[in-house]
Amino acid sequence: MVSPTAVKAVTAMACSSAVSMWALAFSLSFGLSECHFSVPLRIHPGKYNLSARVNVSQLHRVALKPDGSGLSFASDPTGTVNFLDMVGNLQGDSGRGYYIEMLVGTPGQKLNILLDTGSSNFAIAAAPHPYITHYFNTDLSSSFQALDRSVAVRYTQGNWEGELGIDNVSIPKGPNGTITVNIAAILSSDGFFLLGINWQGILGMAYPALARPDSSVEPFFNSVVKQLGIPDVFSLQMCGAGLSGSSTADLPGGSLIMGGAEPTLYRGSVWYTPIVEEWYYQVEVLKLEVGDQNLNLDCKEYNMDKAIVDSGTTMLRLPVKVFNAVVEAITRSSLIQEFSSGFWEGTKLACWMKGETPWRFFPKLSIYLRATNTSQSFRITILPQLYIQPITDEESMLDCFRFGVSSSANGLVIGATVMEGFYVVFDRAHKRLGFALSSCAVNGDVALSEIAGPFSAADVAADCSSGVPKEPLLWVISYALMAVCAVILVILLLLLLLPCRRRGRFGEITDESSLVRHRIK
């Protein structure tokens, strides 16, 4: 399979006839056969209107040691890395997205910025839009510098265009200090901002390889590390508990800790898995289990064409073959005999009478990740409360739920459905991702997630990601395809004697993992 980077190059330069052929090839989908619900399950279209509150106590200041190895109490009295100030700095939930308040420009203009570990641009609204309450006015910032360089990102659904610039940014509940960062000032968009959101931009926290228009645009967190001298580590707690919200109240939704990890936000030990490649936060999934059922698929199926950890995705997204196997295993083990395919496909909700919950009918879901000791693995598990997600319908006397797992044509994506159960440490300094039990992933006295290990990885391949083409090879493939299309274009134009019109260049992101397309279901 071809990665989003290669698809971008092809679609930006290829002729329309070649694009049509590719679109036809990739439009093939796998469906689930229709079946009928049995009582007490009922299908209902539903509306989403839930949010959650979390309170964290007994906070203190800690930081990584200068070499990034392990935790120690912060000794810097200036408070450059003060985790106490960062706890609770996120708002929102998995339905609306998690966002952080930032001050942009001089004087600082207050904006809420969506947190996305699956992209690398810091892009903010710089013009009015009917769905946002305010925007960044570059004319009012004495420190804004335009770079006279256009940037555009086109998504499967929606797009934005703007101009690159540089300006000062500070985070009221972040590291102390002001930094100068690259900003994509969004001047026009279509389908990017949606009605009811409370953020005005997106903060890409991934690597330079994903930056648009190219990797020379230094991502936000790279600038923070370089200018403030903090460790190249950040950690994330998302406390929406799988709920989709549209409440007018801006409730604390979690924490983004820049520079290390805050021990009061997780329980037990942190388990680490290597970052396979530094573009997305790509990891290696060894196997999946539904309850006690091992799917018994070749481990390469789980990593086709990549497996990533992405806060900008609402769902746990699985390659089509894996998704179908999970649905089949859940159906076999569920106490409810028959389900409509619409529930699994995300087009219908399952509803019970008020006060009833369906979670006892469903099994746990487990993902095995390769450990830093590559001969071992560890298991992260989510309970049904995280993937069978409650949806409020104010006009109904029923409690309705959605399926928090979906199929993907662009790889496995560990999104909010899973991340809300764990405290995730993005240890870029050591090229690894850490998982620990989140202190807010609790419903009453029931923990909504589990973690266990180590387990032997002797029963899986030494490299489950070996079948995935890496970035340089994909560029070669892309250029070869563009050359073929160029030849076809020349021949057609010569035959038809028509003038050639130049096509605009867009940084296209076709990866369906993006929150821009899946933040509201």
XYZ file of C-alpha atoms in Angstrom:
521
model
C 0.000 0.000 0.000
C 1.079 3.546 -0.658
C 1.454 5.922 2.275
C -0.244 9.366 2.526
C 3.015 11.058 1.546
C 3.178 9.178 -1.736
C -0.517 9.737 -2.382
C 0.018 13.461 -1.880
C 2.744 13.586 -4.483
C 0.755 11.579 -6.979
C -2.492 13.466 -6.610
C -0.780 16.833 -6.731
C 0.910 16.193 -10.103
C -0.881 13.306 -11.814
C -3.194 13.691 -14.760
C -6.905 13.393 -14.191
C -7.209 10.080 -16.025
C -4.546 8.420 -13.874
C -6.121 9.836 -10.714
C -9.456 8.346 -11.740
C -7.881 4.919 -12.127
C -6.219 5.139 -8.686
C -9.437 6.415 -7.113
C -11.302 3.440 -8.573
C -8.685 1.010 -7.265
C -8.743 2.414 -3.733
C -12.511 2.891 -3.598
C -13.120 -0.851 -3.179
C -14.508 -1.432 0.299
C -15.378 -4.378 2.459
C -18.924 -4.468 3.861
C -20.554 -6.462 6.571
C -23.639 -8.493 5.801
C -26.946 -7.128 7.048
C -28.574 -8.785 10.025
C -31.324 -7.889 12.511
C -31.282 -6.669 16.069
C -32.885 -8.660 18.832
C -34.420 -7.166 21.949
C -33.371 -5.096 23.862
C -31.148 -3.511 21.222
C -32.618 -0.800 19.019
C -31.255 1.451 16.275
C -31.606 5.194 16.660
C -29.996 8.075 14.708
C -29.165 10.037 17.853
C -27.439 13.305 18.648
C -24.135 13.653 20.459
C -24.082 15.759 23.607
C -21.824 14.534 26.368
C -18.757 15.763 28.173
C -16.808 14.742 31.236
C -15.071 16.384 34.179
C -11.899 15.245 35.857
C -10.238 16.445 39.023
C -6.595 15.728 39.824
C -5.213 16.364 43.290
C -1.885 16.104 45.092
C 0.069 17.734 42.294
C 3.771 18.448 42.404
C 6.597 19.523 40.142
C 8.823 16.961 38.468
C 10.945 16.824 35.346
C 13.112 14.489 33.373
C 16.788 14.445 34.169
C 18.945 16.414 31.704
C 19.799 13.233 29.806
C 16.117 12.344 29.598
C 16.538 9.134 31.575
C 13.958 8.769 34.292
C 12.120 11.207 36.534
C 13.406 13.528 39.214
C 12.001 16.464 41.126
C 12.531 19.700 39.263
C 15.323 21.722 40.807
C 15.046 24.792 38.576
C 13.516 27.548 40.781
C 12.721 29.627 37.677
C 10.080 27.065 36.803
C 10.935 26.579 33.129
C 9.489 23.085 33.478
C 6.695 23.359 36.050
C 4.341 20.443 35.643
C 1.997 21.834 38.299
C 1.144 24.682 35.931
C 0.416 22.291 33.046
C -1.955 19.850 34.751
C -5.514 20.337 33.493
C -4.460 22.571 30.583
C -6.546 20.697 28.004
C -10.256 21.145 27.390
C -12.700 19.232 25.216
C -13.210 15.529 24.629
C -12.867 12.911 21.903
C -15.950 14.199 20.069
C -14.921 17.842 19.829
C -11.185 17.318 20.086
C -8.753 18.264 22.860
C -7.465 21.834 22.731
C -5.108 24.094 24.652
C -5.200 27.857 25.212
C -2.350 29.827 23.619
C -1.368 33.481 23.283
C -0.228 34.323 19.761
C 1.471 37.532 18.626
C 2.378 40.809 20.370
C 0.273 41.643 22.293
C -0.905 38.065 22.741
C -4.197 37.105 21.148
C -5.967 34.292 22.988
C -6.787 31.230 20.870
C -7.789 27.628 21.544
C -5.657 25.235 19.514
C -6.545 21.620 18.722
C -3.881 19.118 19.794
C -2.922 16.675 17.023
C -0.030 14.206 17.269
C -0.811 13.057 13.726
C 0.359 16.181 11.881
C 3.190 18.723 12.106
C 1.878 22.173 11.145
C 0.855 24.882 13.602
C -2.047 26.395 11.659
C -4.495 28.998 12.969
C -7.448 30.913 11.582
C -6.303 34.329 10.333
C -9.584 35.424 8.768
C -13.243 35.396 9.861
C -15.219 32.174 9.549
C -18.896 31.623 10.430
C -18.130 28.635 12.674
C -15.473 30.265 14.868
C -15.902 33.081 17.349
C -12.553 34.811 16.766
C -9.312 34.520 14.833
C -5.682 35.655 14.808
C -5.439 39.156 13.330
C -1.914 39.417 11.932
C -2.272 43.199 11.512
C -2.642 43.612 15.277
C 0.581 41.752 16.057
C 3.718 43.887 15.975
C 5.910 40.769 15.923
C 4.295 38.908 13.015
C 6.584 38.366 10.031
C 5.119 37.130 6.762
C 7.366 34.729 4.853
C 5.713 35.291 1.445
C 5.233 31.560 1.124
C 1.912 29.848 0.511
C 0.822 26.674 2.234
C -2.257 24.546 1.692
C -3.484 21.243 3.041
C -6.299 19.338 1.401
C -8.008 16.553 3.306
C -10.323 13.821 2.120
C -13.075 16.030 3.489
C -12.152 19.689 3.823
C -9.113 21.817 3.204
C -7.426 25.049 4.154
C -5.085 27.506 2.448
C -2.967 30.275 3.877
C 0.389 31.964 4.210
C 3.387 30.996 6.287
C 4.687 33.428 8.872
C 6.664 33.696 12.089
C 5.444 35.081 15.402
C 5.802 34.840 19.164
C 3.728 32.346 21.127
C 3.290 31.603 24.811
C 1.171 29.025 26.635
C -0.441 30.265 29.882
C -0.506 26.703 31.266
C 2.690 25.502 29.626
C 6.463 25.968 29.887
C 7.456 29.451 31.062
C 8.752 31.641 28.278
C 7.898 32.995 24.853
C 9.022 31.198 21.716
C 9.176 32.198 18.073
C 7.488 29.615 15.853
C 6.323 28.940 12.318
C 2.643 29.698 11.835
C 0.382 28.817 8.937
C -2.129 31.661 8.858
C -5.342 30.116 7.487
C -7.007 32.598 5.133
C -9.622 30.321 3.578
C -10.980 26.866 4.328
C -13.702 24.448 3.388
C -14.948 21.759 5.762
C -12.100 22.302 8.228
C -13.876 24.332 10.918
C -17.208 22.818 11.965
C -20.236 24.191 13.765
C -20.034 23.922 17.550
C -16.274 23.605 17.947
C -14.418 25.804 20.406
C -10.972 25.902 18.786
C -9.484 28.154 16.131
C -6.428 26.258 14.948
C -4.500 22.999 15.011
C -1.204 22.185 16.752
C 0.702 19.439 14.965
C 3.041 17.684 17.420
C 4.601 15.149 15.020
C 7.959 15.211 13.205
C 9.245 17.548 10.430
C 8.680 14.845 7.781
C 4.940 15.601 7.928
C 5.262 19.398 7.787
C 3.769 21.226 4.806
C 4.785 22.435 2.325
C 8.010 20.587 3.219
C 10.145 19.466 6.151
C 12.043 22.782 6.288
C 9.083 24.185 8.256
C 10.145 23.479 11.837
C 7.235 22.034 13.889
C 6.055 23.744 17.058
C 7.439 21.313 19.641
C 10.835 21.206 17.936
C 10.986 24.994 18.415
C 9.928 24.703 22.062
C 12.681 22.180 22.832
C 15.331 24.192 21.005
C 14.468 27.621 22.425
C 13.472 26.765 26.002
C 15.974 23.949 26.514
C 13.442 21.465 27.887
C 13.841 17.695 27.326
C 12.522 16.420 23.982
C 9.591 14.691 25.670
C 5.918 15.452 26.113
C 3.128 13.407 27.668
C -0.594 13.385 27.241
C -3.618 12.544 29.356
C -7.041 12.656 27.654
C -9.961 12.446 30.067
C -13.037 12.539 27.831
C -13.612 8.830 28.575
C -14.813 8.207 25.024
C -17.666 10.673 25.301
C -18.731 12.927 22.447
C -19.619 16.363 23.744
C -21.376 19.532 22.689
C -21.825 21.116 26.083
C -21.339 24.859 26.251
C -19.270 24.437 29.403
C -15.525 24.195 28.790
C -14.648 21.403 31.160
C -11.084 20.267 31.911
C -10.351 17.540 29.407
C -6.855 16.449 30.344
C -3.221 17.507 30.423
C -0.390 18.140 27.976
C 2.896 18.006 29.913
C 5.813 19.422 27.911
C 9.265 18.351 29.079
C 8.497 15.095 30.857
C 5.800 13.096 32.664
C 3.734 13.895 35.758
C 3.475 10.814 38.064
C 0.181 11.876 39.651
C -1.519 11.530 36.259
C -0.887 7.795 35.961
C -0.837 4.609 38.025
C 1.821 1.918 38.057
C 4.764 1.697 35.662
C 5.292 3.193 32.216
C 5.720 0.556 29.496
C 7.701 1.641 26.434
C 7.511 0.643 22.781
C 10.010 1.839 20.126
C 9.079 4.521 17.598
C 9.566 2.655 14.320
C 9.967 5.757 12.177
C 9.993 9.473 12.964
C 7.221 10.972 10.837
C 3.969 9.972 12.498
C 4.470 8.328 15.889
C 4.696 4.921 14.253
C 4.767 1.837 16.473
C 4.793 -1.919 15.931
C 1.655 -3.882 16.812
C 2.249 -7.599 17.306
C -1.279 -8.910 17.775
C -4.850 -8.109 18.827
C -7.161 -9.991 21.155
C -10.929 -9.762 21.588
C -11.599 -10.995 25.102
C -9.433 -14.105 25.263
C -9.592 -14.671 21.494
C -6.355 -14.116 19.571
C -7.235 -12.951 16.050
C -4.363 -15.129 14.757
C -3.538 -12.831 11.848
C -0.074 -12.337 10.381
C 1.391 -9.477 12.430
C 2.081 -7.539 9.221
C -1.688 -7.197 8.779
C -1.821 -5.025 11.912
C 0.881 -2.691 10.557
C -0.427 -2.351 7.006
C 0.624 0.297 5.872
C 1.559 1.689 9.267
C 0.444 1.683 12.899
C 0.455 5.080 14.616
C -0.583 6.792 17.841
C -2.652 9.869 16.979
C -4.516 12.162 19.395
C -6.249 13.693 16.380
C -8.268 10.553 15.726
C -11.511 9.907 17.561
C -11.607 6.152 16.928
C -9.482 3.048 17.145
C -9.049 2.592 13.391
C -8.075 -0.806 12.007
C -7.034 -2.063 8.568
C -10.075 -3.546 6.825
C -9.049 -7.193 7.266
C -8.285 -6.633 10.960
C -11.505 -4.660 11.490
C -13.609 -7.435 9.978
C -11.855 -10.009 12.192
C -12.508 -7.878 15.314
C -16.190 -7.447 14.468
C -16.537 -11.186 13.856
C -14.832 -11.991 17.169
C -16.988 -9.493 19.098
C -20.120 -10.926 17.483
C -19.096 -14.452 18.488
C -18.409 -13.495 22.090
C -21.177 -10.945 22.640
C -24.256 -11.962 24.604
C -26.370 -10.286 21.939
C -26.808 -12.636 19.027
C -27.527 -10.304 16.130
C -26.289 -6.847 15.161
C -27.084 -4.561 12.264
C -24.070 -3.830 10.073
C -24.916 -0.145 10.498
C -23.792 -0.277 14.118
C -20.371 -1.648 13.170
C -20.052 0.793 10.256
C -20.824 3.794 12.467
C -24.033 4.814 10.687
C -26.423 3.681 13.432
C -26.560 3.790 17.206
C -27.527 0.971 19.543
C -30.044 2.005 22.184
C -31.306 0.586 25.463
C -33.956 1.790 27.900
C -32.846 4.598 30.202
C -30.580 3.384 32.965
C -29.482 0.231 31.160
C -25.881 -0.131 29.998
C -24.628 -2.546 27.330
C -21.048 -2.945 28.515
C -21.591 -6.326 30.150
C -22.491 -7.694 26.707
C -19.104 -6.899 25.165
C -15.536 -8.218 25.592
C -12.323 -6.354 26.309
C -10.039 -5.330 23.432
C -6.265 -5.812 23.756
C -3.345 -4.564 21.653
C 0.118 -6.105 22.027
C 3.008 -3.701 21.343
C 6.653 -4.642 20.911
C 8.672 -3.657 23.972
C 11.998 -1.828 23.865
C 13.457 -5.258 24.591
C 12.451 -6.432 21.127
C 12.126 -10.084 22.176
C 9.255 -9.078 24.459
C 5.890 -7.349 24.222
C 3.343 -5.761 26.540
C -0.435 -5.552 26.349
C -2.703 -2.530 26.608
C -6.378 -3.353 27.145
C -9.517 -1.239 27.031
C -12.844 -2.191 28.570
C -16.118 -1.887 26.596
C -16.828 1.416 28.372
C -14.171 2.994 26.144
C -15.181 1.559 22.780
C -18.971 1.258 23.249
C -19.464 4.969 23.746
C -22.546 6.679 25.206
C -24.221 9.331 23.078
C -26.814 11.702 24.535
C -30.065 12.171 22.647
C -32.103 14.824 24.408
C -35.287 13.913 22.509
C -35.164 10.230 23.348
C -36.128 8.167 26.350
C -33.315 5.766 25.473
C -29.610 5.543 26.241
C -27.779 5.233 22.934
C -24.232 4.125 22.136
C -21.854 4.150 19.191
C -19.102 1.732 18.172
C -15.744 3.432 18.835
C -13.835 1.307 16.316
C -13.800 1.837 12.544
C -12.098 0.473 9.450
C -9.221 2.285 7.754
C -7.609 2.195 4.324
C -4.474 3.870 5.676
C -3.247 1.731 8.527
C -3.954 1.088 12.185
C -4.523 4.212 14.261
C -4.519 4.193 18.052
C -6.783 7.200 18.563
C -8.771 8.690 21.420
C -10.841 5.527 21.960
C -7.679 3.828 23.264
C -5.606 6.822 24.384
C -8.266 7.910 26.882
C -7.449 4.798 28.892
C -3.761 5.601 29.185
C -1.208 8.243 30.026
C 0.974 8.359 26.904
C 4.599 9.536 27.029
C 6.070 10.721 23.705
C 9.738 10.234 24.575
C 11.278 11.584 21.384
C 14.695 11.834 23.051
C 14.870 8.045 23.225
C 12.691 7.313 20.189
C 10.021 5.512 22.196
C 6.403 5.838 23.319
C 5.322 5.007 26.865
C 1.944 3.774 28.125
C 0.722 3.789 31.718
C -2.742 3.554 33.286
C -4.396 6.970 33.294
C -5.609 8.259 36.647
C -8.791 9.571 35.021
C -9.725 6.348 33.170
C -12.010 5.250 35.970
C -15.794 4.956 36.081
C -16.880 4.737 39.689
C -14.621 2.077 41.162
C -14.017 0.385 37.809
C -10.737 0.974 35.961
C -11.470 1.305 32.234
C -8.045 0.136 31.076
C -5.415 -2.476 31.889
C -1.752 -2.978 31.112
C 0.315 -6.133 31.534
C 3.603 -7.745 30.566
C 6.209 -8.560 29.676
C 5.288 -11.370 27.284
C 7.533 -13.302 24.945
C 7.462 -12.115 21.340
C 8.993 -15.349 20.059
C 5.750 -16.362 18.354
C 5.699 -13.329 16.019
C 7.953 -12.136 13.228
C 11.136 -10.270 14.086
C 9.876 -7.268 12.139
C 6.127 -6.888 11.708
C 6.608 -3.602 9.830
C 9.109 -4.872 7.240
C 6.522 -4.914 4.483
C 5.900 -1.187 4.828
C 7.788 0.965 2.300
C 9.698 3.792 3.951
C 9.640 7.432 2.967
C 12.540 7.581 0.426
C 11.247 4.560 -1.480
C 7.769 6.035 -1.557
C 9.100 9.221 -3.077
C 10.821 7.187 -5.808
C 7.555 5.386 -6.499
C 5.700 8.699 -6.519
C 8.063 10.326 -8.997
C 7.908 7.268 -11.236
C 4.128 7.411 -11.267
C 4.219 11.134 -11.966
C 6.547 10.549 -14.879
C 4.161 7.994 -16.380
C 1.248 10.377 -15.960
C 3.257 13.200 -17.490
C 3.929 11.108 -20.582
C 0.223 10.268 -20.868
C -0.645 13.932 -20.516
C 1.777 15.009 -23.230
C 0.419 12.390 -25.617
C -3.182 13.347 -24.940
C -2.505 17.042 -25.283
C -0.637 16.567 -28.530
C -3.482 14.482 -29.894
C -6.159 16.880 -28.819
C -4.157 20.034 -29.522
C -5.421 21.600 -26.349
C -3.510 24.127 -24.264
C -2.133 22.830 -21.013
C -3.365 24.454 -17.801
C -1.061 24.331 -14.790
C -2.412 22.626 -11.691
C -2.044 24.155 -8.248
C 0.205 22.423 -5.735
C -1.353 21.363 -2.484
C 0.046 19.435 0.443
C -2.582 16.739 0.461
C -3.132 14.556 3.487
C -5.229 11.582 2.529
C -4.657 9.615 5.700
C -8.121 8.985 7.096
C -6.748 9.045 10.637
C -6.985 12.831 10.810
C -9.302 14.328 13.397
C -10.326 16.864 10.756
C -12.437 14.123 9.226
C -13.346 12.047 12.257
C -13.536 14.402 15.227
C -17.357 14.411 15.195
C -19.319 11.280 14.426
